[in-house]
PDB file of N, CA and C in Angstrom:
ATOM      1  N   MET A   1      68.822  86.514  80.366  1.00  0.00           N
ATOM      2  CA  MET A   1      69.968  86.306  81.019  1.00  0.00           C
ATOM      3  C   MET A   1      69.961  86.469  82.572  1.00  0.00           C
ATOM      4  N   THR A   2      70.665  85.570  83.087  1.00  0.00           N
ATOM      5  CA  THR A   2      70.699  85.570  84.716  1.00  0.00           C
ATOM      6  C   THR A   2      71.915  86.302  85.195  1.00  0.00           C
ATOM      7  N   LEU A   3      71.729  86.833  86.319  1.00  0.00           N
ATOM      8  CA  LEU A   3      72.754  87.855  86.882  1.00  0.00           C
ATOM      9  C   LEU A   3      74.107  87.253  86.788  1.00  0.00           C
ATOM     10  N   PHE A   4      74.157  85.980  86.989  1.00  0.00           N
ATOM     11  CA  PHE A   4      75.359  85.343  87.009  1.00  0.00           C
ATOM     12  C   PHE A   4      75.713  84.947  85.606  1.00  0.00           C
ATOM     13  N   GLY A   5      74.882  85.024  84.644  1.00  0.00           N
ATOM     14  CA  GLY A   5      75.466  84.665  83.241  1.00  0.00           C
ATOM     15  C   GLY A   5      75.859  86.205  82.882  1.00  0.00           C
ATOM     16  N   ASN A   6      75.407  87.262  83.305  1.00  0.00           N
ATOM     17  CA  ASN A   6      75.961  88.865  82.904  1.00  0.00           C
ATOM     18  C   ASN A   6      77.110  88.932  83.584  1.00  0.00           C
ATOM     19  N   ILE A   7      77.564  88.489  85.021  1.00  0.00           N
ATOM     20  CA  ILE A   7      78.931  88.556  85.616  1.00  0.00           C
ATOM     21  C   ILE A   7      79.734  87.895  84.741  1.00  0.00           C
ATOM     22  N   VAL A   8      79.604  86.439  84.255  1.00  0.00           N
ATOM     23  CA  VAL A   8      80.396  85.869  83.589  1.00  0.00           C
ATOM     24  C   VAL A   8      80.795  86.524  82.402  1.00  0.00           C
ATOM     25  N   GLN A   9      79.838  87.030  81.617  1.00  0.00           N
ATOM     26  CA  GLN A   9      79.917  87.642  80.434  1.00  0.00           C
ATOM     27  C   GLN A   9      80.969  89.056  80.521  1.00  0.00           C
ATOM     28  N   VAL A  10      80.603  89.759  81.599  1.00  0.00           N
ATOM     29  CA  VAL A  10      81.629  90.661  81.779  1.00  0.00           C
ATOM     30  C   VAL A  10      82.926  90.497  82.402  1.00  0.00           C
ATOM     31  N   LEU A  11      83.121  89.382  83.046  1.00  0.00           N
ATOM     32  CA  LEU A  11      84.536  88.986  83.304  1.00  0.00           C
ATOM     33  C   LEU A  11      85.367  88.419  81.995  1.00  0.00           C
ATOM     34  N   GLU A  12      84.578  87.800  81.452  1.00  0.00           N
ATOM     35  CA  GLU A  12      84.974  87.235  80.026  1.00  0.00           C
ATOM     36  C   GLU A  12      85.578  88.386  79.211  1.00  0.00           C
ATOM     37  N   LYS A  13      84.890  89.374  78.667  1.00  0.00           N
ATOM     38  CA  LYS A  13      85.054  90.812  78.080  1.00  0.00           C
ATOM     39  C   LYS A  13      86.410  91.188  78.708  1.00  0.00           C
ATOM     40  N   GLU A  14      86.609  91.299  79.870  1.00  0.00           N
ATOM     41  CA  GLU A  14      87.690  92.043  80.786  1.00  0.00           C
ATOM     42  C   GLU A  14      88.712  91.220  80.299  1.00  0.00           C
ATOM     43  N   ILE A  15      88.724  89.909  80.527  1.00  0.00           N
ATOM     44  CA  ILE A  15      89.917  89.069  80.407  1.00  0.00           C
ATOM     45  C   ILE A  15      90.507  88.938  78.681  1.00  0.00           C
ATOM     46  N   ALA A  16      89.436  89.192  77.941  1.00  0.00           N
ATOM     47  CA  ALA A  16      89.978  89.170  76.553  1.00  0.00           C
ATOM     48  C   ALA A  16      90.294  90.297  76.190  1.00  0.00           C
ATOM     49  N   GLU A  17      90.124  91.625  76.682  1.00  0.00           N
ATOM     50  CA  GLU A  17      90.707  92.823  76.481  1.00  0.00           C
ATOM     51  C   GLU A  17      92.290  92.867  76.893  1.00  0.00           C
ATOM     52  N   ALA A  18      92.951  93.383  75.754  1.00  0.00           N
ATOM     53  CA  ALA A  18      94.414  93.833  76.297  1.00  0.00           C
ATOM     54  C   ALA A  18      94.463  94.387  77.907  1.00  0.00           C
ATOM     55  N   GLY A  19      95.712  94.735  78.159  1.00  0.00           N
ATOM     56  CA  GLY A  19      95.961  95.412  79.514  1.00  0.00           C
ATOM     57  C   GLY A  19      95.439  96.872  79.586  1.00  0.00           C
ATOM     58  N   PRO A  20      95.108  97.480  80.540  1.00  0.00           N
ATOM     59  CA  PRO A  20      94.492  98.588  80.404  1.00  0.00           C
ATOM     60  C   PRO A  20      95.556  99.864  79.797  1.00  0.00           C
ATOM     61  N   SER A  21      94.933 100.706  78.950  1.00  0.00           N
ATOM     62  CA  SER A  21      95.700 101.634  78.472  1.00  0.00           C
ATOM     63  C   SER A  21      96.119 102.699  79.626  1.00  0.00           C
ATOM     64  N   LYS A  22      96.996 103.387  79.285  1.00  0.00           N
ATOM     65  CA  LYS A  22      97.459 104.564  80.270  1.00  0.00           C
ATOM     66  C   LYS A  22      96.713 105.552  80.775  1.00  0.00           C
ATOM     67  N   GLU A  23      95.643 105.700  79.807  1.00  0.00           N
ATOM     68  CA  GLU A  23      94.248 106.894  80.039  1.00  0.00           C
ATOM     69  C   GLU A  23      93.537 106.069  80.946  1.00  0.00           C
ATOM     70  N   LYS A  24      93.293 104.912  80.692  1.00  0.00           N
ATOM     71  CA  LYS A  24      92.298 104.087  81.544  1.00  0.00           C
ATOM     72  C   LYS A  24      92.966 103.934  82.977  1.00  0.00           C
ATOM     73  N   GLU A  25      94.284 103.654  82.923  1.00  0.00           N
ATOM     74  CA  GLU A  25      94.726 103.468  84.395  1.00  0.00           C
ATOM     75  C   GLU A  25      94.688 104.812  85.084  1.00  0.00           C
ATOM     76  N   MET A  26      94.802 105.872  84.248  1.00  0.00           N
ATOM     77  CA  MET A  26      94.808 107.365  84.993  1.00  0.00           C
ATOM     78  C   MET A  26      93.475 107.553  85.474  1.00  0.00           C
ATOM     79  N   LEU A  27      92.478 107.318  84.826  1.00  0.00           N
ATOM     80  CA  LEU A  27      91.104 107.360  85.186  1.00  0.00           C
ATOM     81  C   LEU A  27      90.745 106.467  86.341  1.00  0.00           C
ATOM     82  N   ARG A  28      91.260 105.146  86.532  1.00  0.00           N
ATOM     83  CA  ARG A  28      90.860 104.280  87.387  1.00  0.00           C
ATOM     84  C   ARG A  28      91.610 104.992  88.924  1.00  0.00           C
ATOM     85  N   GLN A  29      92.786 105.312  88.575  1.00  0.00           N
ATOM     86  CA  GLN A  29      93.491 105.946  89.642  1.00  0.00           C
ATOM     87  C   GLN A  29      92.558 107.436  90.337  1.00  0.00           C
ATOM     88  N   LYS A  30      91.980 108.179  89.579  1.00  0.00           N
ATOM     89  CA  LYS A  30      91.547 109.226  89.817  1.00  0.00           C
ATOM     90  C   LYS A  30      90.095 108.702  90.638  1.00  0.00           C
ATOM     91  N   GLU A  31      89.411 107.712  90.164  1.00  0.00           N
ATOM     92  CA  GLU A  31      88.216 107.046  90.618  1.00  0.00           C
ATOM     93  C   GLU A  31      88.648 106.577  92.140  1.00  0.00           C
ATOM     94  N   TYR A  32      89.506 106.000  92.211  1.00  0.00           N
ATOM     95  CA  TYR A  32      90.276 105.548  93.478  1.00  0.00           C
ATOM     96  C   TYR A  32      90.397 106.302  94.472  1.00  0.00           C
ATOM     97  N   ASP A  33      91.090 107.322  94.183  1.00  0.00           N
ATOM     98  CA  ASP A  33      91.259 108.627  94.915  1.00  0.00           C
ATOM     99  C   ASP A  33      90.193 109.219  95.369  1.00  0.00           C
ATOM    100  N   GLU A  34      89.137 109.542  94.598  1.00  0.00           N
ATOM    101  CA  GLU A  34      87.827 109.990  94.868  1.00  0.00           C
ATOM    102  C   GLU A  34      87.159 109.082  96.142  1.00  0.00           C
ATOM    103  N   VAL A  35      87.191 107.835  95.797  1.00  0.00           N
ATOM    104  CA  VAL A  35      86.626 106.968  96.637  1.00  0.00           C
ATOM    105  C   VAL A  35      87.312 106.931  98.094  1.00  0.00           C
ATOM    106  N   LYS A  36      88.427 107.257  98.180  1.00  0.00           N
ATOM    107  CA  LYS A  36      89.311 107.295  99.510  1.00  0.00           C
ATOM    108  C   LYS A  36      88.810 108.424 100.097  1.00  0.00           C
ATOM    109  N   VAL A  37      88.734 109.779  99.257  1.00  0.00           N
ATOM    110  CA  VAL A  37      88.272 110.585  99.899  1.00  0.00           C
ATOM    111  C   VAL A  37      86.831 110.928 100.601  1.00  0.00           C
ATOM    112  N   GLU A  38      86.041 110.094  99.847  1.00  0.00           N
ATOM    113  CA  GLU A  38      84.844 109.834 100.315  1.00  0.00           C
ATOM    114  C   GLU A  38      84.542 109.047 101.591  1.00  0.00           C
ATOM    115  N   LEU A  39      85.358 107.838 101.606  1.00  0.00           N
ATOM    116  CA  LEU A  39      85.507 106.947 102.770  1.00  0.00           C
ATOM    117  C   LEU A  39      86.162 107.589 103.806  1.00  0.00           C
ATOM    118  N   ARG A  40      86.936 108.496 103.705  1.00  0.00           N
ATOM    119  CA  ARG A  40      87.638 109.049 104.781  1.00  0.00           C
ATOM    120  C   ARG A  40      86.626 110.070 105.633  1.00  0.00           C
ATOM    121  N   GLU A  41      85.816 110.817 104.510  1.00  0.00           N
ATOM    122  CA  GLU A  41      84.749 111.541 105.007  1.00  0.00           C
ATOM    123  C   GLU A  41      83.461 110.925 105.775  1.00  0.00           C
ATOM    124  N   HIS A  42      83.167 109.650 105.387  1.00  0.00           N
ATOM    125  CA  HIS A  42      82.320 108.886 106.294  1.00  0.00           C
ATOM    126  C   HIS A  42      82.846 108.494 107.516  1.00  0.00           C
ATOM    127  N   LEU A  43      84.060 108.038 107.502  1.00  0.00           N
ATOM    128  CA  LEU A  43      84.765 107.551 108.754  1.00  0.00           C
ATOM    129  C   LEU A  43      84.932 108.885 109.744  1.00  0.00           C
ATOM    130  N   GLU A  44      85.344 109.874 109.291  1.00  0.00           N
ATOM    131  CA  GLU A  44      85.167 111.032 110.276  1.00  0.00           C
ATOM    132  C   GLU A  44      83.987 111.132 110.626  1.00  0.00           C
ATOM    133  N   LYS A  45      82.802 111.050 109.972  1.00  0.00           N
ATOM    134  CA  LYS A  45      81.460 111.135 110.797  1.00  0.00           C
ATOM    135  C   LYS A  45      81.095 110.017 111.872  1.00  0.00           C
ATOM    136  N   VAL A  46      81.849 109.118 111.777  1.00  0.00           N
ATOM    137  CA  VAL A  46      81.641 107.667 112.645  1.00  0.00           C
ATOM    138  C   VAL A  46      82.449 108.741 113.998  1.00  0.00           C
ATOM    139  N   GLY A  47      83.410 109.160 113.806  1.00  0.00           N
ATOM    140  CA  GLY A  47      84.233 109.455 115.133  1.00  0.00           C
ATOM    141  C   GLY A  47      85.002 108.549 115.885  1.00  0.00           C
ATOM    142  N   ASP A  48      84.730 108.497 117.279  1.00  0.00           N
ATOM    143  CA  ASP A  48      85.339 107.276 118.053  1.00  0.00           C
ATOM    144  C   ASP A  48      84.410 106.652 118.519  1.00  0.00           C
ATOM    145  N   ALA A  49      83.121 106.381 117.962  1.00  0.00           N
ATOM    146  CA  ALA A  49      82.137 105.459 118.275  1.00  0.00           C
ATOM    147  C   ALA A  49      82.604 104.056 118.303  1.00  0.00           C
ATOM    148  N   GLU A  50      81.997 103.304 119.361  1.00  0.00           N
ATOM    149  CA  GLU A  50      82.427 101.904 119.660  1.00  0.00           C
ATOM    150  C   GLU A  50      81.502 101.094 118.669  1.00  0.00           C
ATOM    151  N   ALA A  51      82.273  99.839 118.419  1.00  0.00           N
ATOM    152  CA  ALA A  51      81.489  98.960 117.471  1.00  0.00           C
ATOM    153  C   ALA A  51      81.656  97.730 118.101  1.00  0.00           C
ATOM    154  N   ASP A  52      80.719  96.770 117.654  1.00  0.00           N
ATOM    155  CA  ASP A  52      80.785  95.227 117.946  1.00  0.00           C
ATOM    156  C   ASP A  52      81.148  94.731 116.644  1.00  0.00           C
ATOM    157  N   VAL A  53      81.917  93.579 116.513  1.00  0.00           N
ATOM    158  CA  VAL A  53      82.239  92.718 115.476  1.00  0.00           C
ATOM    159  C   VAL A  53      80.776  91.833 115.319  1.00  0.00           C
ATOM    160  N   ILE A  54      80.187  91.904 114.405  1.00  0.00           N
ATOM    161  CA  ILE A  54      79.179  90.933 114.298  1.00  0.00           C
ATOM    162  C   ILE A  54      79.196  89.776 113.399  1.00  0.00           C
ATOM    163  N   PHE A  55      80.352  90.107 112.372  1.00  0.00           N
ATOM    164  CA  PHE A  55      80.680  88.684 111.499  1.00  0.00           C
ATOM    165  C   PHE A  55      82.264  89.042 111.070  1.00  0.00           C
ATOM    166  N   SER A  56      83.016  87.923 110.898  1.00  0.00           N
ATOM    167  CA  SER A  56      84.523  88.141 110.431  1.00  0.00           C
ATOM    168  C   SER A  56      84.770  86.949 109.998  1.00  0.00           C
ATOM    169  N   ILE A  57      85.621  87.271 108.984  1.00  0.00           N
ATOM    170  CA  ILE A  57      86.567  86.068 107.978  1.00  0.00           C
ATOM    171  C   ILE A  57      87.784  86.412 108.110  1.00  0.00           C
ATOM    172  N   PRO A  58      88.518  85.619 109.018  1.00  0.00           N
ATOM    173  CA  PRO A  58      90.130  86.147 109.131  1.00  0.00           C
ATOM    174  C   PRO A  58      90.992  86.447 108.029  1.00  0.00           C
ATOM    175  N   ASP A  59      90.986  85.336 106.782  1.00  0.00           N
ATOM    176  CA  ASP A  59      91.621  85.683 105.876  1.00  0.00           C
ATOM    177  C   ASP A  59      91.016  84.962 104.434  1.00  0.00           C
ATOM    178  N   GLY A  60      91.500  85.082 103.315  1.00  0.00           N
ATOM    179  CA  GLY A  60      91.073  84.771 102.283  1.00  0.00           C
ATOM    180  C   GLY A  60      89.948  85.445 101.289  1.00  0.00           C
ATOM    181  N   VAL A  61      89.556  86.796 101.708  1.00  0.00           N
ATOM    182  CA  VAL A  61      88.431  87.128 101.146  1.00  0.00           C
ATOM    183  C   VAL A  61      89.280  87.994 100.012  1.00  0.00           C
ATOM    184  N   GLN A  62      88.610  87.943  98.941  1.00  0.00           N
ATOM    185  CA  GLN A  62      89.029  88.720  97.467  1.00  0.00           C
ATOM    186  C   GLN A  62      87.979  89.817  97.153  1.00  0.00           C
ATOM    187  N   LEU A  63      88.345  90.854  96.765  1.00  0.00           N
ATOM    188  CA  LEU A  63      87.145  91.794  96.194  1.00  0.00           C
ATOM    189  C   LEU A  63      87.569  92.129  94.926  1.00  0.00           C
ATOM    190  N   PHE A  64      86.429  92.298  94.358  1.00  0.00           N
ATOM    191  CA  PHE A  64      86.263  92.863  92.988  1.00  0.00           C
ATOM    192  C   PHE A  64      85.409  93.794  92.822  1.00  0.00           C
ATOM    193  N   THR A  65      85.268  94.430  91.778  1.00  0.00           N
ATOM    194  CA  THR A  65      83.909  95.187  91.589  1.00  0.00           C
ATOM    195  C   THR A  65      83.453  95.314  90.098  1.00  0.00           C
ATOM    196  N   ILE A  66      82.256  95.296  89.893  1.00  0.00           N
ATOM    197  CA  ILE A  66      81.836  95.231  88.522  1.00  0.00           C
ATOM    198  C   ILE A  66      80.663  96.209  88.346  1.00  0.00           C
ATOM    199  N   ASP A  67      81.048  97.329  87.634  1.00  0.00           N
ATOM    200  CA  ASP A  67      80.420  98.575  87.305  1.00  0.00           C
ATOM    201  C   ASP A  67      79.973  98.453  85.837  1.00  0.00           C
ATOM    202  N   GLY A  68      78.760  98.261  85.431  1.00  0.00           N
ATOM    203  CA  GLY A  68      78.481  98.198  83.932  1.00  0.00           C
ATOM    204  C   GLY A  68      79.199  97.061  83.396  1.00  0.00           C
ATOM    205  N   GLU A  69      80.148  97.519  82.311  1.00  0.00           N
ATOM    206  CA  GLU A  69      80.842  96.302  81.604  1.00  0.00           C
ATOM    207  C   GLU A  69      82.295  96.413  82.192  1.00  0.00           C
ATOM    208  N   LYS A  70      82.678  97.315  83.461  1.00  0.00           N
ATOM    209  CA  LYS A  70      84.343  97.355  83.611  1.00  0.00           C
ATOM    210  C   LYS A  70      84.239  96.189  85.039  1.00  0.00           C
ATOM    211  N   THR A  71      85.525  95.716  85.338  1.00  0.00           N
ATOM    212  CA  THR A  71      85.364  94.852  86.430  1.00  0.00           C
ATOM    213  C   THR A  71      87.046  95.030  86.739  1.00  0.00           C
ATOM    214  N   THR A  72      87.299  95.129  88.207  1.00  0.00           N
ATOM    215  CA  THR A  72      88.676  95.190  88.529  1.00  0.00           C
ATOM    216  C   THR A  72      89.114  93.897  88.446  1.00  0.00           C
ATOM    217  N   THR A  73      90.496  93.794  88.748  1.00  0.00           N
ATOM    218  CA  THR A  73      91.099  92.874  89.204  1.00  0.00           C
ATOM    219  C   THR A  73      90.920  92.332  90.635  1.00  0.00           C
ATOM    220  N   PRO A  74      90.849  91.124  90.922  1.00  0.00           N
ATOM    221  CA  PRO A  74      90.584  90.552  92.173  1.00  0.00           C
ATOM    222  C   PRO A  74      91.819  91.175  93.210  1.00  0.00           C
ATOM    223  N   THR A  75      91.511  91.410  94.485  1.00  0.00           N
ATOM    224  CA  THR A  75      92.421  91.962  95.400  1.00  0.00           C
ATOM    225  C   THR A  75      93.228  90.603  95.861  1.00  0.00           C
ATOM    226  N   HIS A  76      94.608  90.915  96.734  1.00  0.00           N
ATOM    227  CA  HIS A  76      95.065  89.920  97.231  1.00  0.00           C
ATOM    228  C   HIS A  76      94.148  89.273  98.236  1.00  0.00           C
ATOM    229  N   PRO A  77      94.356  87.932  98.742  1.00  0.00           N
ATOM    230  CA  PRO A  77      93.430  87.484  99.827  1.00  0.00           C
ATOM    231  C   PRO A  77      93.680  88.594 101.168  1.00  0.00           C
ATOM    232  N   THR A  78      92.629  88.649 101.967  1.00  0.00           N
ATOM    233  CA  THR A  78      92.728  89.640 103.199  1.00  0.00           C
ATOM    234  C   THR A  78      91.655  89.408 104.046  1.00  0.00           C
ATOM    235  N   SER A  79      91.577  90.074 105.177  1.00  0.00           N
ATOM    236  CA  SER A  79      90.471  89.661 106.005  1.00  0.00           C
ATOM    237  C   SER A  79      89.116  90.635 105.722  1.00  0.00           C
ATOM    238  N   LEU A  80      88.113  90.220 106.417  1.00  0.00           N
ATOM    239  CA  LEU A  80      86.708  90.825 106.364  1.00  0.00           C
ATOM    240  C   LEU A  80      86.129  90.825 107.760  1.00  0.00           C
ATOM    241  N   GLN A  81      85.570  92.284 108.127  1.00  0.00           N
ATOM    242  CA  GLN A  81      84.871  92.351 109.191  1.00  0.00           C
ATOM    243  C   GLN A  81      83.465  93.244 108.999  1.00  0.00           C
ATOM    244  N   ILE A  82      82.370  92.610 109.652  1.00  0.00           N
ATOM    245  CA  ILE A  82      81.216  93.495 109.666  1.00  0.00           C
ATOM    246  C   ILE A  82      81.331  93.985 110.867  1.00  0.00           C
ATOM    247  N   LEU A  83      81.113  95.452 111.381  1.00  0.00           N
ATOM    248  CA  LEU A  83      81.045  95.934 112.427  1.00  0.00           C
ATOM    249  C   LEU A  83      79.614  96.659 112.565  1.00  0.00           C
ATOM    250  N   ARG A  84      79.121  96.402 113.945  1.00  0.00           N
ATOM    251  CA  ARG A  84      77.834  97.337 114.234  1.00  0.00           C
ATOM    252  C   ARG A  84      78.053  98.495 115.369  1.00  0.00           C
ATOM    253  N   PHE A  85      77.494  99.462 114.950  1.00  0.00           N
ATOM    254  CA  PHE A  85      77.956 100.506 115.979  1.00  0.00           C
ATOM    255  C   PHE A  85      77.260 100.433 117.500  1.00  0.00           C
ATOM    256  N   THR A  86      77.672 100.665 118.193  1.00  0.00           N
ATOM    257  CA  THR A  86      77.056 100.664 119.786  1.00  0.00           C
ATOM    258  C   THR A  86      76.535 101.901 119.634  1.00  0.00           C
ATOM    259  N   LYS A  87      74.879 101.926 119.976  1.00  0.00           N
ATOM    260  CA  LYS A  87      74.159 103.186 120.013  1.00  0.00           C
ATOM    261  C   LYS A  87      74.618 104.252 121.082  1.00  0.00           C
ATOM    262  N   ASN A  88      74.755 105.463 120.761  1.00  0.00           N
ATOM    263  CA  ASN A  88      75.019 106.545 121.581  1.00  0.00           C
ATOM    264  C   ASN A  88      75.981 106.286 122.713  1.00  0.00           C
ATOM    265  N   LYS A  89      77.228 105.850 122.338  1.00  0.00           N
ATOM    266  CA  LYS A  89      78.330 105.597 123.140  1.00  0.00           C
ATOM    267  C   LYS A  89      79.585 105.513 122.486  1.00  0.00           C
ATOM    268  N   SER A  90      80.527 106.486 122.856  1.00  0.00           N
ATOM    269  CA  SER A  90      81.979 106.610 122.343  1.00  0.00           C
ATOM    270  C   SER A  90      82.887 105.741 123.050  1.00  0.00           C
ATOM    271  N   LYS A  91      84.251 105.685 122.525  1.00  0.00           N
ATOM    272  CA  LYS A  91      85.042 104.943 123.217  1.00  0.00           C
ATOM    273  C   LYS A  91      85.630 105.689 124.526  1.00  0.00           C
ATOM    274  N   SER A  92      85.299 107.135 124.537  1.00  0.00           N
ATOM    275  CA  SER A  92      85.603 107.717 125.691  1.00  0.00           C
ATOM    276  C   SER A  92      84.585 107.687 126.636  1.00  0.00           C
ATOM    277  N   GLY A  93      83.353 107.078 126.591  1.00  0.00           N
ATOM    278  CA  GLY A  93      82.272 106.795 127.734  1.00  0.00           C
ATOM    279  C   GLY A  93      81.203 108.043 127.323  1.00  0.00           C
ATOM    280  N   GLU A  94      81.583 108.887 126.863  1.00  0.00           N
ATOM    281  CA  GLU A  94      80.420 109.925 126.649  1.00  0.00           C
ATOM    282  C   GLU A  94      79.254 109.625 125.460  1.00  0.00           C
ATOM    283  N   ILE A  95      78.185 110.119 125.964  1.00  0.00           N
ATOM    284  CA  ILE A  95      76.843 109.806 125.292  1.00  0.00           C
ATOM    285  C   ILE A  95      76.928 110.661 124.042  1.00  0.00           C
ATOM    286  N   ASP A  96      76.953 110.259 122.999  1.00  0.00           N
ATOM    287  CA  ASP A  96      76.767 110.681 121.793  1.00  0.00           C
ATOM    288  C   ASP A  96      75.428 110.989 121.033  1.00  0.00           C
ATOM    289  N   ILE A  97      75.248 112.013 120.629  1.00  0.00           N
ATOM    290  CA  ILE A  97      73.802 112.175 120.005  1.00  0.00           C
ATOM    291  C   ILE A  97      73.808 111.923 118.625  1.00  0.00           C
ATOM    292  N   PRO A  98      72.966 110.916 118.075  1.00  0.00           N
ATOM    293  CA  PRO A  98      72.978 110.263 116.837  1.00  0.00           C
ATOM    294  C   PRO A  98      72.535 111.220 115.881  1.00  0.00           C
ATOM    295  N   ARG A  99      73.235 111.055 114.614  1.00  0.00           N
ATOM    296  CA  ARG A  99      73.029 112.051 113.585  1.00  0.00           C
ATOM    297  C   ARG A  99      72.304 111.023 112.464  1.00  0.00           C
ATOM    298  N   ALA A 100      71.436 111.785 111.761  1.00  0.00           N
ATOM    299  CA  ALA A 100      70.912 111.089 110.398  1.00  0.00           C
ATOM    300  C   ALA A 100      71.882 110.527 109.550  1.00  0.00           C
ATOM    301  N   ASP A 101      72.915 111.264 109.311  1.00  0.00           N
ATOM    302  CA  ASP A 101      74.090 110.728 108.372  1.00  0.00           C
ATOM    303  C   ASP A 101      75.110 109.812 108.909  1.00  0.00           C
ATOM    304  N   GLN A 102      74.929 109.405 110.244  1.00  0.00           N
ATOM    305  CA  GLN A 102      75.957 108.548 110.883  1.00  0.00           C
ATOM    306  C   GLN A 102      75.495 107.103 110.689  1.00  0.00           C
ATOM    307  N   PRO A 103      76.340 106.220 110.105  1.00  0.00           N
ATOM    308  CA  PRO A 103      75.799 104.669 109.796  1.00  0.00           C
ATOM    309  C   PRO A 103      75.629 103.892 111.068  1.00  0.00           C
ATOM    310  N   SER A 104      75.012 102.938 110.714  1.00  0.00           N
ATOM    311  CA  SER A 104      74.709 102.016 112.066  1.00  0.00           C
ATOM    312  C   SER A 104      75.578 100.664 112.122  1.00  0.00           C
ATOM    313  N   ALA A 105      76.119 100.628 110.656  1.00  0.00           N
ATOM    314  CA  ALA A 105      77.256  99.275 110.577  1.00  0.00           C
ATOM    315  C   ALA A 105      78.351  99.804 109.336  1.00  0.00           C
ATOM    316  N   LEU A 106      79.166  99.018 109.547  1.00  0.00           N
ATOM    317  CA  LEU A 106      80.389  99.496 108.503  1.00  0.00           C
ATOM    318  C   LEU A 106      80.923  98.015 107.885  1.00  0.00           C
ATOM    319  N   ILE A 107      81.292  97.603 107.106  1.00  0.00           N
ATOM    320  CA  ILE A 107      82.308  96.702 106.491  1.00  0.00           C
ATOM    321  C   ILE A 107      83.834  97.092 106.277  1.00  0.00           C
ATOM    322  N   GLN A 108      84.455  96.408 106.783  1.00  0.00           N
ATOM    323  CA  GLN A 108      86.141  96.549 107.087  1.00  0.00           C
ATOM    324  C   GLN A 108      86.636  95.752 106.060  1.00  0.00           C
ATOM    325  N   VAL A 109      87.279  96.150 105.045  1.00  0.00           N
ATOM    326  CA  VAL A 109      88.273  95.124 104.530  1.00  0.00           C
ATOM    327  C   VAL A 109      89.336  95.936 103.927  1.00  0.00           C
ATOM    328  N   ILE A 110      90.342  95.248 104.450  1.00  0.00           N
ATOM    329  CA  ILE A 110      91.873  95.974 104.002  1.00  0.00           C
ATOM    330  C   ILE A 110      92.242  95.424 102.861  1.00  0.00           C
ATOM    331  N   ALA A 111      92.157  96.250 101.687  1.00  0.00           N
ATOM    332  CA  ALA A 111      92.283  95.527 100.153  1.00  0.00           C
ATOM    333  C   ALA A 111      93.319  96.517  99.648  1.00  0.00           C
ATOM    334  N   PHE A 112      94.278  95.715  98.768  1.00  0.00           N
ATOM    335  CA  PHE A 112      95.283  96.471  98.105  1.00  0.00           C
ATOM    336  C   PHE A 112      94.749  95.975  96.568  1.00  0.00           C
ATOM    337  N   PHE A 113      94.566  96.937  95.629  1.00  0.00           N
ATOM    338  CA  PHE A 113      93.982  96.367  94.501  1.00  0.00           C
ATOM    339  C   PHE A 113      95.272  96.663  93.555  1.00  0.00           C
ATOM    340  N   SER A 114      95.384  95.669  92.733  1.00  0.00           N
ATOM    341  CA  SER A 114      96.639  95.531  91.808  1.00  0.00           C
ATOM    342  C   SER A 114      96.341  96.328  90.661  1.00  0.00           C
TER     343      SER A 114
END
């Protein structure tokens, strides 16, 4: 079966199931909170680095995730930007020393999962 076939199969299974149970919803919220903490940590590593927008879609982007046999509901349409950090320069103009754990690019999407 192709990847597309697998995705369709997972989506069909999710649609066929009844709404999420309270336990599943609590687990999903816990996972969401953990992702927020991890994202915040990564953003703090970036600091005030300058970035160039290398790709942008102003609206109409919907996100959903597929993890094994679990799929999230698509988000409301929003924007998407891909940013590439300017090497060794912060907004204050100071020269930054690059760190191995500092990303060179970032995908920014303002998403509200339902």
